[in-house]
XYZ file of N, CA, C and O in Angstrom:
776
model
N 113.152 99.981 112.725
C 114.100 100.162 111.643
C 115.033 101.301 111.999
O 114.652 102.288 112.628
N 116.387 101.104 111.528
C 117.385 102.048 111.337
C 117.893 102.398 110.342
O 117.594 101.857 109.278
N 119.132 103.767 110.439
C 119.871 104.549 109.883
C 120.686 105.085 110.238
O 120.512 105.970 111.075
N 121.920 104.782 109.760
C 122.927 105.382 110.744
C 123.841 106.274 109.458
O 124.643 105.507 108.925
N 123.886 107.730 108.854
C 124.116 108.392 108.417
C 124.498 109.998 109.024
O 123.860 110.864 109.622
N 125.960 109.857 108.489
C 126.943 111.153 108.905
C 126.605 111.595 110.140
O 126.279 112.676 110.630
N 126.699 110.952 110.359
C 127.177 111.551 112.171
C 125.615 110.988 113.244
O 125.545 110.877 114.468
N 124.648 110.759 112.286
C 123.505 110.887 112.958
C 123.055 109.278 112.867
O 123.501 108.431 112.092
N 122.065 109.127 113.867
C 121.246 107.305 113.707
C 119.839 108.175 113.108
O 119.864 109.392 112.926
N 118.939 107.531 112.911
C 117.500 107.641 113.254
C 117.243 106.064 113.400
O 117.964 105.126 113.059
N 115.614 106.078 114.195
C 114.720 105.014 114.197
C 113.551 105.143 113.908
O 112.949 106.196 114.119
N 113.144 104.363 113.506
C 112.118 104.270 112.444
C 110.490 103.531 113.905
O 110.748 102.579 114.641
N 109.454 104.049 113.939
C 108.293 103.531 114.594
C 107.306 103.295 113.811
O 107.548 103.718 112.680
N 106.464 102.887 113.892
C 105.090 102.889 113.133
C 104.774 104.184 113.418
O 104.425 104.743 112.378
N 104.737 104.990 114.466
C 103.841 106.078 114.442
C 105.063 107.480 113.980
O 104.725 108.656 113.846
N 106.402 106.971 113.818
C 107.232 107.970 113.711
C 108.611 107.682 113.691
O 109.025 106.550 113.439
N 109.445 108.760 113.972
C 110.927 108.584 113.554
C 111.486 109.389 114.612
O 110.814 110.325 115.045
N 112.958 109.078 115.218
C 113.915 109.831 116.290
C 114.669 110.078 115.586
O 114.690 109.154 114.772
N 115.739 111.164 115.212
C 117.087 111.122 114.943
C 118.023 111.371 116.117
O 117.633 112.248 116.888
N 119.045 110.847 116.377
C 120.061 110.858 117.198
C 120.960 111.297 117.161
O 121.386 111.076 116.028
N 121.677 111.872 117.717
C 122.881 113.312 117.819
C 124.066 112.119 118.530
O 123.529 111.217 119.173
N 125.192 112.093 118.466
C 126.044 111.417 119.409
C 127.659 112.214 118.870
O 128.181 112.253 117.756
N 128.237 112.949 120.603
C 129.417 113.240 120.157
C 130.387 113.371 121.132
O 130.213 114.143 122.075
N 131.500 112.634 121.002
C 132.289 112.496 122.185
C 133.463 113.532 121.695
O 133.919 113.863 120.601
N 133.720 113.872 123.060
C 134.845 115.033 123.073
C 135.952 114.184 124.199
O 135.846 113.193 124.921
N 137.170 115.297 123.853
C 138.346 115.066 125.281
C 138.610 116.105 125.537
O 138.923 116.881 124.634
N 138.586 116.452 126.666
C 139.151 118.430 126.981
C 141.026 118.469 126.323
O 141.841 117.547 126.360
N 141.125 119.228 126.029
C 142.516 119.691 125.209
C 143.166 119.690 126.176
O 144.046 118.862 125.939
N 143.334 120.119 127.229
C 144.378 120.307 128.207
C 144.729 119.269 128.436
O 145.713 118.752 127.906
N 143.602 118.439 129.737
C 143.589 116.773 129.363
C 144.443 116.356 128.263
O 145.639 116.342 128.554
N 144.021 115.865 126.577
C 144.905 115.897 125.835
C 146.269 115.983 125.947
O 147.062 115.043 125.894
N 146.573 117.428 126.140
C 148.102 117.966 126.200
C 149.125 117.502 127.405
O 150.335 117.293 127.310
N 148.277 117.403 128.571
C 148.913 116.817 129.532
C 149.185 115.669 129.647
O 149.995 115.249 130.473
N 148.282 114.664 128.485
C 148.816 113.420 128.571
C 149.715 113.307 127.417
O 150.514 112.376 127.316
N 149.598 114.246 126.541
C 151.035 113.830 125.249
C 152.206 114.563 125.952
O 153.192 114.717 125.231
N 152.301 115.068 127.276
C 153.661 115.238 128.210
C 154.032 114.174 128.411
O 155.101 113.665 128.071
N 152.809 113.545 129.237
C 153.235 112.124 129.905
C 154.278 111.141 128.770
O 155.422 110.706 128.899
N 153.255 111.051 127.631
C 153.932 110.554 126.922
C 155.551 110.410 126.444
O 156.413 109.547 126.614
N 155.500 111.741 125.745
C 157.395 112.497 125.819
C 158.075 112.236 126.879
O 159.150 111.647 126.761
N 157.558 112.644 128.223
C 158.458 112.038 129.427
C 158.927 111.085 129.308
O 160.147 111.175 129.445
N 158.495 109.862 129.053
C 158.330 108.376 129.165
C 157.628 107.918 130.904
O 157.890 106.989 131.667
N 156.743 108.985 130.982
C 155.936 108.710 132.020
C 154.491 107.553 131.946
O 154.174 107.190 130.813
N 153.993 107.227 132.662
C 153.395 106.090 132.539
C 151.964 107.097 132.230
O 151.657 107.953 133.060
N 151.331 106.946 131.259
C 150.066 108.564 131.372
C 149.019 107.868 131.498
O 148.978 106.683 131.169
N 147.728 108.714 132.144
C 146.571 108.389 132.125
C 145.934 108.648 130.911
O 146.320 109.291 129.934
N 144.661 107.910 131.179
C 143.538 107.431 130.284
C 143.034 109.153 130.262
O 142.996 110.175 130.947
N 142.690 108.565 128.889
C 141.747 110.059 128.664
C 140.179 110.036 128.973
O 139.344 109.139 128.852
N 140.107 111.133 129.342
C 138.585 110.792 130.326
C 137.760 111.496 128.584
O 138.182 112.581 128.183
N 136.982 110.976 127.999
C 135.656 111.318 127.187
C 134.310 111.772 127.704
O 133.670 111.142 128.547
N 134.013 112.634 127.279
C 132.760 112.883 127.593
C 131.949 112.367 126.244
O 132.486 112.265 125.141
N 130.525 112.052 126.532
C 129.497 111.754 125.126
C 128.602 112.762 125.827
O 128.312 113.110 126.972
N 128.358 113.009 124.776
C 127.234 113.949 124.707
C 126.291 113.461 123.592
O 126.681 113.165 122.462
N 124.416 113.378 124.210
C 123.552 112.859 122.571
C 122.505 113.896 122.812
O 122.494 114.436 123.919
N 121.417 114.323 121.705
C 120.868 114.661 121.546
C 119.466 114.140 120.870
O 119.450 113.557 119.785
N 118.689 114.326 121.381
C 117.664 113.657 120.208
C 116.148 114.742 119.862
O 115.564 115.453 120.679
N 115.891 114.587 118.702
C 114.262 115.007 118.060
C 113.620 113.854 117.549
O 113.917 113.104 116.619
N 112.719 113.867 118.314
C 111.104 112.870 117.724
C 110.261 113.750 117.013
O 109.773 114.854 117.254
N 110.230 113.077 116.212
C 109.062 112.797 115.340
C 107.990 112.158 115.097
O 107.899 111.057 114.554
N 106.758 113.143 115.678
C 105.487 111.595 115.657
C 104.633 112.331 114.905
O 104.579 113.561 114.936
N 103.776 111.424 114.042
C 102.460 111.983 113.381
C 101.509 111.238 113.980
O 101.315 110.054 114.254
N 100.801 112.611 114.140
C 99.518 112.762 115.157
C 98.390 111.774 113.904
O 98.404 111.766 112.673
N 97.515 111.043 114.896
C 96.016 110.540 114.672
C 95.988 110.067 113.032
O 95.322 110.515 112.099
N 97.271 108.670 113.094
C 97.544 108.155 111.705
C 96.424 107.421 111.887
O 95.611 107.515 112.807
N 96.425 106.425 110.638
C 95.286 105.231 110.456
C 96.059 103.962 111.118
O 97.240 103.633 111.227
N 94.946 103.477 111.460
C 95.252 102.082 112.076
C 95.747 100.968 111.255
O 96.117 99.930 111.803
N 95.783 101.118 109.898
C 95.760 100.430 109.240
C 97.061 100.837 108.317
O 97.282 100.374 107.198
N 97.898 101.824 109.032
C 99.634 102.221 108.807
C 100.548 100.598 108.607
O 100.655 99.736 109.480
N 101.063 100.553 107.331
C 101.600 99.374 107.477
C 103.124 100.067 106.459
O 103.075 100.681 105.393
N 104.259 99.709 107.210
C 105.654 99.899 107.315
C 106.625 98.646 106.075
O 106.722 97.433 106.262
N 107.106 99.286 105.102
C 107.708 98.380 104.357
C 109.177 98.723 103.622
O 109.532 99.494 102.730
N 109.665 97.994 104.253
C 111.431 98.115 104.172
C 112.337 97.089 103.019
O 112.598 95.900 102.836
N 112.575 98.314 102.470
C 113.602 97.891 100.804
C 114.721 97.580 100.886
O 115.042 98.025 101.988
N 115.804 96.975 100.354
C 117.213 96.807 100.015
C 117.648 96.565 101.739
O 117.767 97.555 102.461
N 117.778 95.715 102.071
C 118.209 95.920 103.736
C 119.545 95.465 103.465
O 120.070 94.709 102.647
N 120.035 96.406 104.730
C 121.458 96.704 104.771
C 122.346 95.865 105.403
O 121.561 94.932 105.577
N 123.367 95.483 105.875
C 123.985 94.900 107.395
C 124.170 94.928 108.765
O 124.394 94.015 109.559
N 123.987 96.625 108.981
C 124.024 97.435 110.052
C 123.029 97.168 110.406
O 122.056 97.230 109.654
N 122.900 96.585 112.308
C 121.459 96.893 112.837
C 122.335 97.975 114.531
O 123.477 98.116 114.969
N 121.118 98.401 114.867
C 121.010 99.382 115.795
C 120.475 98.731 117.044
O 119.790 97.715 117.161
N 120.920 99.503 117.889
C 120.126 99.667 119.420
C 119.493 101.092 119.807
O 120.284 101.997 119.540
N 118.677 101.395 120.181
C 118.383 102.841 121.030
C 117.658 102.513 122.104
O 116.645 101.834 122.270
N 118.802 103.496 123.223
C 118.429 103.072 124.714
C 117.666 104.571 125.334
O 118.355 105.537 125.661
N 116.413 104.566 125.411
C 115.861 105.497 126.304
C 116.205 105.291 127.723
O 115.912 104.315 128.412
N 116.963 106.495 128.116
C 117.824 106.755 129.096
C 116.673 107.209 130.624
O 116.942 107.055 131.815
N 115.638 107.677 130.120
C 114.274 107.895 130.819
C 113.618 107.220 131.247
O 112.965 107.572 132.229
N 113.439 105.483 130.522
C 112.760 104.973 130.833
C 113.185 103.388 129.584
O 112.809 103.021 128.471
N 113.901 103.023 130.372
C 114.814 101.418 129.505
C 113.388 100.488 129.163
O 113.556 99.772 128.176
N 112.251 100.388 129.689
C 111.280 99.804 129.009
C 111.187 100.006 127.297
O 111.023 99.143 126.434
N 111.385 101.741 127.135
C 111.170 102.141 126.301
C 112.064 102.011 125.290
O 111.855 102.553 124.204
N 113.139 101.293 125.528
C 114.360 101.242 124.401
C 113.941 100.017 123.327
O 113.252 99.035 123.603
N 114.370 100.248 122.407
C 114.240 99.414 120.994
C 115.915 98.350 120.413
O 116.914 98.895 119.944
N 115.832 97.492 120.537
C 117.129 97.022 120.297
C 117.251 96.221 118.775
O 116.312 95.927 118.035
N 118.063 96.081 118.653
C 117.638 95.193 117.071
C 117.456 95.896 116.140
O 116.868 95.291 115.244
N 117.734 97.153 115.854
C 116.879 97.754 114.829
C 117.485 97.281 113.298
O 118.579 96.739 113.144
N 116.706 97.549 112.415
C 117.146 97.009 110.953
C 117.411 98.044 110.236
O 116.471 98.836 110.189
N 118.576 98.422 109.506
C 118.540 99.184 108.453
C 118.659 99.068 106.505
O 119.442 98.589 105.685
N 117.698 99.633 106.498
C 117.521 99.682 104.831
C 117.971 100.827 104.059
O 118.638 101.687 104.634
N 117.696 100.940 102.861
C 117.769 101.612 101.621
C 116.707 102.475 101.898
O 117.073 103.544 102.386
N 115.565 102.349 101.744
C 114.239 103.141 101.823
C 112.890 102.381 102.524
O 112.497 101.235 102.304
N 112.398 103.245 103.302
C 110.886 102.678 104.097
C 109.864 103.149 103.649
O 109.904 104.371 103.502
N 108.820 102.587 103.329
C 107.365 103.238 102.960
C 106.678 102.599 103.969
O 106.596 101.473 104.459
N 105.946 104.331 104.194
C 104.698 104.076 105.119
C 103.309 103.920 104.503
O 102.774 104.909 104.002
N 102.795 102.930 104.509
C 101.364 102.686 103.224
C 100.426 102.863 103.827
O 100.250 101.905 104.580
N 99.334 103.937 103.967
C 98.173 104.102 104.693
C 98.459 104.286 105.915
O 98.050 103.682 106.906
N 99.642 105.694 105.767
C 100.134 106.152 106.742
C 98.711 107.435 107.012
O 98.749 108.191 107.982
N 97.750 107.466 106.158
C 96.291 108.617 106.610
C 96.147 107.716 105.794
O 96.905 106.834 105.389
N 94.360 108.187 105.407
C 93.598 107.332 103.992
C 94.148 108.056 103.181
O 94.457 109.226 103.407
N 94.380 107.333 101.921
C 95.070 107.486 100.788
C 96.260 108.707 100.640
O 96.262 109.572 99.765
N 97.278 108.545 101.737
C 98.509 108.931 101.874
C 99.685 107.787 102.424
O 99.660 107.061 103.418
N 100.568 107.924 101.505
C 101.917 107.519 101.935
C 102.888 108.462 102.061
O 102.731 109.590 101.592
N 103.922 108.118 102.668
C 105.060 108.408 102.806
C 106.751 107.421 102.685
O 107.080 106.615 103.555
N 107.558 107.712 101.521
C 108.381 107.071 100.959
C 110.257 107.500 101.735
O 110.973 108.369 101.236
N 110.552 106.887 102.626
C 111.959 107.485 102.655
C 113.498 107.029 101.825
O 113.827 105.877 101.544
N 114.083 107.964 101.619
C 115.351 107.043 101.348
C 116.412 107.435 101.518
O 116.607 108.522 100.974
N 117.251 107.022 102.063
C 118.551 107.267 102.579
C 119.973 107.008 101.584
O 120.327 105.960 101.045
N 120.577 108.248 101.561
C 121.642 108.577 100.627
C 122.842 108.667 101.848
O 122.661 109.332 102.868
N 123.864 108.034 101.630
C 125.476 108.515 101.706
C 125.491 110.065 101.964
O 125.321 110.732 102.984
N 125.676 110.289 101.058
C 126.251 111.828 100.854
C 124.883 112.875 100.690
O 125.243 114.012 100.994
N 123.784 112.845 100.398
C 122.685 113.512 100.272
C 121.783 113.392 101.405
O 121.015 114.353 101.367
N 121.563 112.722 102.286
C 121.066 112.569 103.984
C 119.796 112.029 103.179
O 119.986 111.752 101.994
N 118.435 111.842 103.748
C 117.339 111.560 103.368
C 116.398 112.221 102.439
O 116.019 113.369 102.671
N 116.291 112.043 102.158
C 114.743 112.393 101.473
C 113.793 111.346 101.572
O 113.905 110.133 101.745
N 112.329 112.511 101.340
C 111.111 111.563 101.592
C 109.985 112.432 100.579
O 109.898 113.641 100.365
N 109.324 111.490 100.159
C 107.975 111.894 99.460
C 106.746 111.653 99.977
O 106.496 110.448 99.952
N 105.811 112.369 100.472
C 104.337 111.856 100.761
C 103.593 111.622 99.232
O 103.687 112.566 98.447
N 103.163 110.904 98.970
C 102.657 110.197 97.736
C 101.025 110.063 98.307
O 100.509 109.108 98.887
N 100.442 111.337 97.933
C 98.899 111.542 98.104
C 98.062 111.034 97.008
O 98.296 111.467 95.880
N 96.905 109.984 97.215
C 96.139 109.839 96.183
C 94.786 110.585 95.757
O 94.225 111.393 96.497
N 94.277 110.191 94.361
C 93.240 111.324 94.533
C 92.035 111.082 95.020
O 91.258 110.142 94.859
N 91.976 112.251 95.760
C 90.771 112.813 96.477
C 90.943 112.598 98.039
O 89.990 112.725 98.807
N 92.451 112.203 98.534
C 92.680 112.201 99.965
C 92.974 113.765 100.346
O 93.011 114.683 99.526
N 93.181 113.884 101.806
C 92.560 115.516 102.053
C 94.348 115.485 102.965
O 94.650 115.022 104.065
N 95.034 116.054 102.116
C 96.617 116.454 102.834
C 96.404 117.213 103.860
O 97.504 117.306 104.405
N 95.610 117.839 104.478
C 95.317 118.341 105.697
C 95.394 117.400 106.699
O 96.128 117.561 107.674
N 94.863 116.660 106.578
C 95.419 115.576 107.590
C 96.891 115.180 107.817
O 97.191 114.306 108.631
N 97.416 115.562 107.393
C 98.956 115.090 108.163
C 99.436 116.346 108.886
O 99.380 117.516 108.507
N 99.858 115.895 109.872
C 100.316 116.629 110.951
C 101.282 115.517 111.749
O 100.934 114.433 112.216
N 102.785 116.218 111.755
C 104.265 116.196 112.271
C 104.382 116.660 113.465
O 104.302 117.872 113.663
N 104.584 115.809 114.431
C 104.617 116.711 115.809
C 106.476 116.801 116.038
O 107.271 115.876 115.870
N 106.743 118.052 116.413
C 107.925 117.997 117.058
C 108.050 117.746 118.741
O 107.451 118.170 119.730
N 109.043 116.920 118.517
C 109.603 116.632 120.118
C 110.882 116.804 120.694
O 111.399 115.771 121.119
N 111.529 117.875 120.814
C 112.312 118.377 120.607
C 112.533 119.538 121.943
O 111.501 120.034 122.396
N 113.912 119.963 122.571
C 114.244 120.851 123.812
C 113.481 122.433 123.029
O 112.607 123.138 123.533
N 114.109 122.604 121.810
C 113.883 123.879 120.859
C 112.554 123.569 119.716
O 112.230 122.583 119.053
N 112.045 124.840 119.864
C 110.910 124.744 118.968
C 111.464 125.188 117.849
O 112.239 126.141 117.770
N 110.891 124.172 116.531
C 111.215 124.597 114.967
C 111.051 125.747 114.604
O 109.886 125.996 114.916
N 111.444 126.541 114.178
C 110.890 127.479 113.056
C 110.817 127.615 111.839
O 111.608 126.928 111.193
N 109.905 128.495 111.093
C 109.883 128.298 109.757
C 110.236 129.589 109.340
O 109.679 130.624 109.709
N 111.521 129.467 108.276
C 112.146 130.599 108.019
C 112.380 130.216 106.795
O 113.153 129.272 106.630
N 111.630 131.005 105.402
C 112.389 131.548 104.159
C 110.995 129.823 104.015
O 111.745 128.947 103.586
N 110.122 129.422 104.115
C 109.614 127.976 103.778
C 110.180 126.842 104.144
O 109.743 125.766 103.736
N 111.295 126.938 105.016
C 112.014 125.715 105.517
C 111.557 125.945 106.911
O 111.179 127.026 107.363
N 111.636 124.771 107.566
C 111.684 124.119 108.843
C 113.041 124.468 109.583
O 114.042 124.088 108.976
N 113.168 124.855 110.292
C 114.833 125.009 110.930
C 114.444 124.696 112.229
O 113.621 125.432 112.773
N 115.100 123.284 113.096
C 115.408 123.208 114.302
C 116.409 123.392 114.485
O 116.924 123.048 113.421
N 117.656 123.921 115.499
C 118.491 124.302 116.191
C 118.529 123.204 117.237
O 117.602 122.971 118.013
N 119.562 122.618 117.196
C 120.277 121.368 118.114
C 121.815 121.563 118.495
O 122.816 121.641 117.781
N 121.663 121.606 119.707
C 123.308 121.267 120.252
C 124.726 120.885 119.172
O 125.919 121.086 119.399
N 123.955 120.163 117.746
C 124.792 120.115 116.499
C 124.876 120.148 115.557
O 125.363 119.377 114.730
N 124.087 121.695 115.465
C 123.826 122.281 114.362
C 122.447 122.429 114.075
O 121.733 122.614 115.061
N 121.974 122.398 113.123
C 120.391 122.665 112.447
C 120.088 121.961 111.658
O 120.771 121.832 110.642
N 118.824 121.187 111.890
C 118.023 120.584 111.433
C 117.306 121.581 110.149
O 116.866 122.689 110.457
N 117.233 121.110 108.760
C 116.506 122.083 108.027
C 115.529 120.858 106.889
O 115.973 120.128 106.004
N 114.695 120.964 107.173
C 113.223 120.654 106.310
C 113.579 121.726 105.254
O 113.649 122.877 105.684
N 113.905 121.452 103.446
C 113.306 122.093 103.031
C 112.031 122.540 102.584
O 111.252 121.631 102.872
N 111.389 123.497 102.013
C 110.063 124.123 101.206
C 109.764 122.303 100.789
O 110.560 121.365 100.748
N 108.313 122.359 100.536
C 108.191 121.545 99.785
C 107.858 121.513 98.077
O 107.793 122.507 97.354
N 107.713 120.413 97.758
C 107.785 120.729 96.418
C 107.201 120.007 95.831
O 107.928 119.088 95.455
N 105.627 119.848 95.336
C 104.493 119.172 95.012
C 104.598 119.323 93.410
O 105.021 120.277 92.757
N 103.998 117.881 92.911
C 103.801 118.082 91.613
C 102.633 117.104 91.421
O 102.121 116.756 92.485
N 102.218 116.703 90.566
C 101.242 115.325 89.939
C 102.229 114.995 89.146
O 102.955 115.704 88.449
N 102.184 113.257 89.391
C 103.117 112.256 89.611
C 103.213 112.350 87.590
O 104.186 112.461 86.844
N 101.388 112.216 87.244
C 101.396 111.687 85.927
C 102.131 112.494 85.053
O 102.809 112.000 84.152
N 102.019 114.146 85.325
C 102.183 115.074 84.537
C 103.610 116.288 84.776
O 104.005 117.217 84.072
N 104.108 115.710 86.161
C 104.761 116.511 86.380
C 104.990 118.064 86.620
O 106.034 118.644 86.916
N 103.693 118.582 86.404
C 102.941 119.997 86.769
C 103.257 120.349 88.372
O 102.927 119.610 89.300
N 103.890 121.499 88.503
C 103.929 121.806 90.093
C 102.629 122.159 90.163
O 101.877 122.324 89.204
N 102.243 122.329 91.886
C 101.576 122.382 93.031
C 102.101 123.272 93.387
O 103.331 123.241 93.390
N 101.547 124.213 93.751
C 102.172 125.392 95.091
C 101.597 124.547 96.266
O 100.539 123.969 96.515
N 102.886 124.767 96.912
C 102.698 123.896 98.723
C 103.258 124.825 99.383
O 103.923 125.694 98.819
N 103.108 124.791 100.446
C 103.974 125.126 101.939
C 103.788 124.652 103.420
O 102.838 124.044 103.913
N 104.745 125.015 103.897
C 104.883 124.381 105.219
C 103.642 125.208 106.110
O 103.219 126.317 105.781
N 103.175 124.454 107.261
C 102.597 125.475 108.285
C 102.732 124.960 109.198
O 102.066 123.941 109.384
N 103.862 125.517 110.427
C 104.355 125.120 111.834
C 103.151 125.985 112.414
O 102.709 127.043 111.965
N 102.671 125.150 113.702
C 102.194 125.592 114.652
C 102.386 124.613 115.815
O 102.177 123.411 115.647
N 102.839 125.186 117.159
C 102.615 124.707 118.764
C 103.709 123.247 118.257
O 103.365 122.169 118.742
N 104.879 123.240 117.387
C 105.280 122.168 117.109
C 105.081 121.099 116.298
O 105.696 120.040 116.172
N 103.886 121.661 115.639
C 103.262 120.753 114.706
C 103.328 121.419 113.432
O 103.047 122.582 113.145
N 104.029 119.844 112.249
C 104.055 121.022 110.638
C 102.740 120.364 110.381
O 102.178 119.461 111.001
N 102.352 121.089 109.229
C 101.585 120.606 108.317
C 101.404 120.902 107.083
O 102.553 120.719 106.679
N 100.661 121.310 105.939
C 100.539 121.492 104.660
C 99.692 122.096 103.890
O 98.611 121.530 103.728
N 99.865 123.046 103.389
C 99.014 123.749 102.703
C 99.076 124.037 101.409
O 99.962 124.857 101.165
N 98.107 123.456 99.931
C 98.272 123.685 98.703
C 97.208 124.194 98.481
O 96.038 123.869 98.680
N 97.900 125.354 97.880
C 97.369 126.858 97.337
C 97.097 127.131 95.708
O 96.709 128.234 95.324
């Protein structure tokens, strides 16, 4: 599954998610020297582009086998992603939706995404009772290691920063907060309610 929002793709795995960076430039000079050509009435060259991509994976460590992936409102847009490392590894076809749930993404944990226009994603883990939220663990895959600053997640990417906010736990029935927080370690988040 895909997403292709403001500037960025992601893909969607059973065991996880990539987001994708993509940005082409033209050197200015380049540029300028060909809007001479132009004015001259000289015959001008092609502008040479550079792309530049970036990517962070996302995998959660030692899910259940029994992780099953379910995709809402599907969209028109489908995707390709080409691992440049190793083309076995590329995914073509991808589908994009409204929102994905991961159902018995741990025992009695899900995870709900949904993708906004103008608001980027959000996601809910939807814990049932008496499952042990300690078990989820987020691995980063990534050139830069995350940090956690102020309760947010901050990765640093070639375009800009990635920011996880704090989380923000409640019970569904009652609407009562949860004190939560993040806990990065060796690249890995996880969760702690206090």
């Amino acid at each position: 599954y895909g997403v292709n929002n403001l500037g960025y793709q992601i893909y969607f795995t059973k065991s996880g998610f990539t987001i994708r960076y993509d940005i082409t430039t033209v050197d200015p000079e380049e540029k300028i020297r060909i809007g001479k050509q132009r004015e001259a009435g000289e015959k001008k060259d092609k502008l040479t582009r550079t792309s530049k991509t970036n990517t962070v994976e996302y995998v959660w460590k030692n899910i259940s086998e029994k992780v099953n992936v379910i995709a809402e409102n599907l969209q028109f847009e489908v995707f390709n992603y080409l691992n440049e490392t190793d083309i076995a590894k590329s995914t073509y076809n991808c589908k994009a939706y409204e929102k994905l749930t991961y159902k018995n993404l741990y025992p009695g944990i899900a995870i709900e995404f949904f993708f906004h226009a103008e608001q980027g994603i959000k996601y809910s883990y939807i814990v049932s009772p008496g499952a042990d939220i300690s078990v989820i663990q987020l691995k980063y895959i990534s050139e830069k290691s995350p940090e956690l600053i102020g309760g947010n997640v901050i990765l640093s990417t070639p375009f800009g920063k990635i920011i996880e906010h704090a989380p923000i736990s409640f019970y569904n029935n009652t609407k009562s907060t949860i004190q939560s927080t993040f806990i990065l370690k060796d690249k890995t988040l996880t969760f702690d309610l206090g």
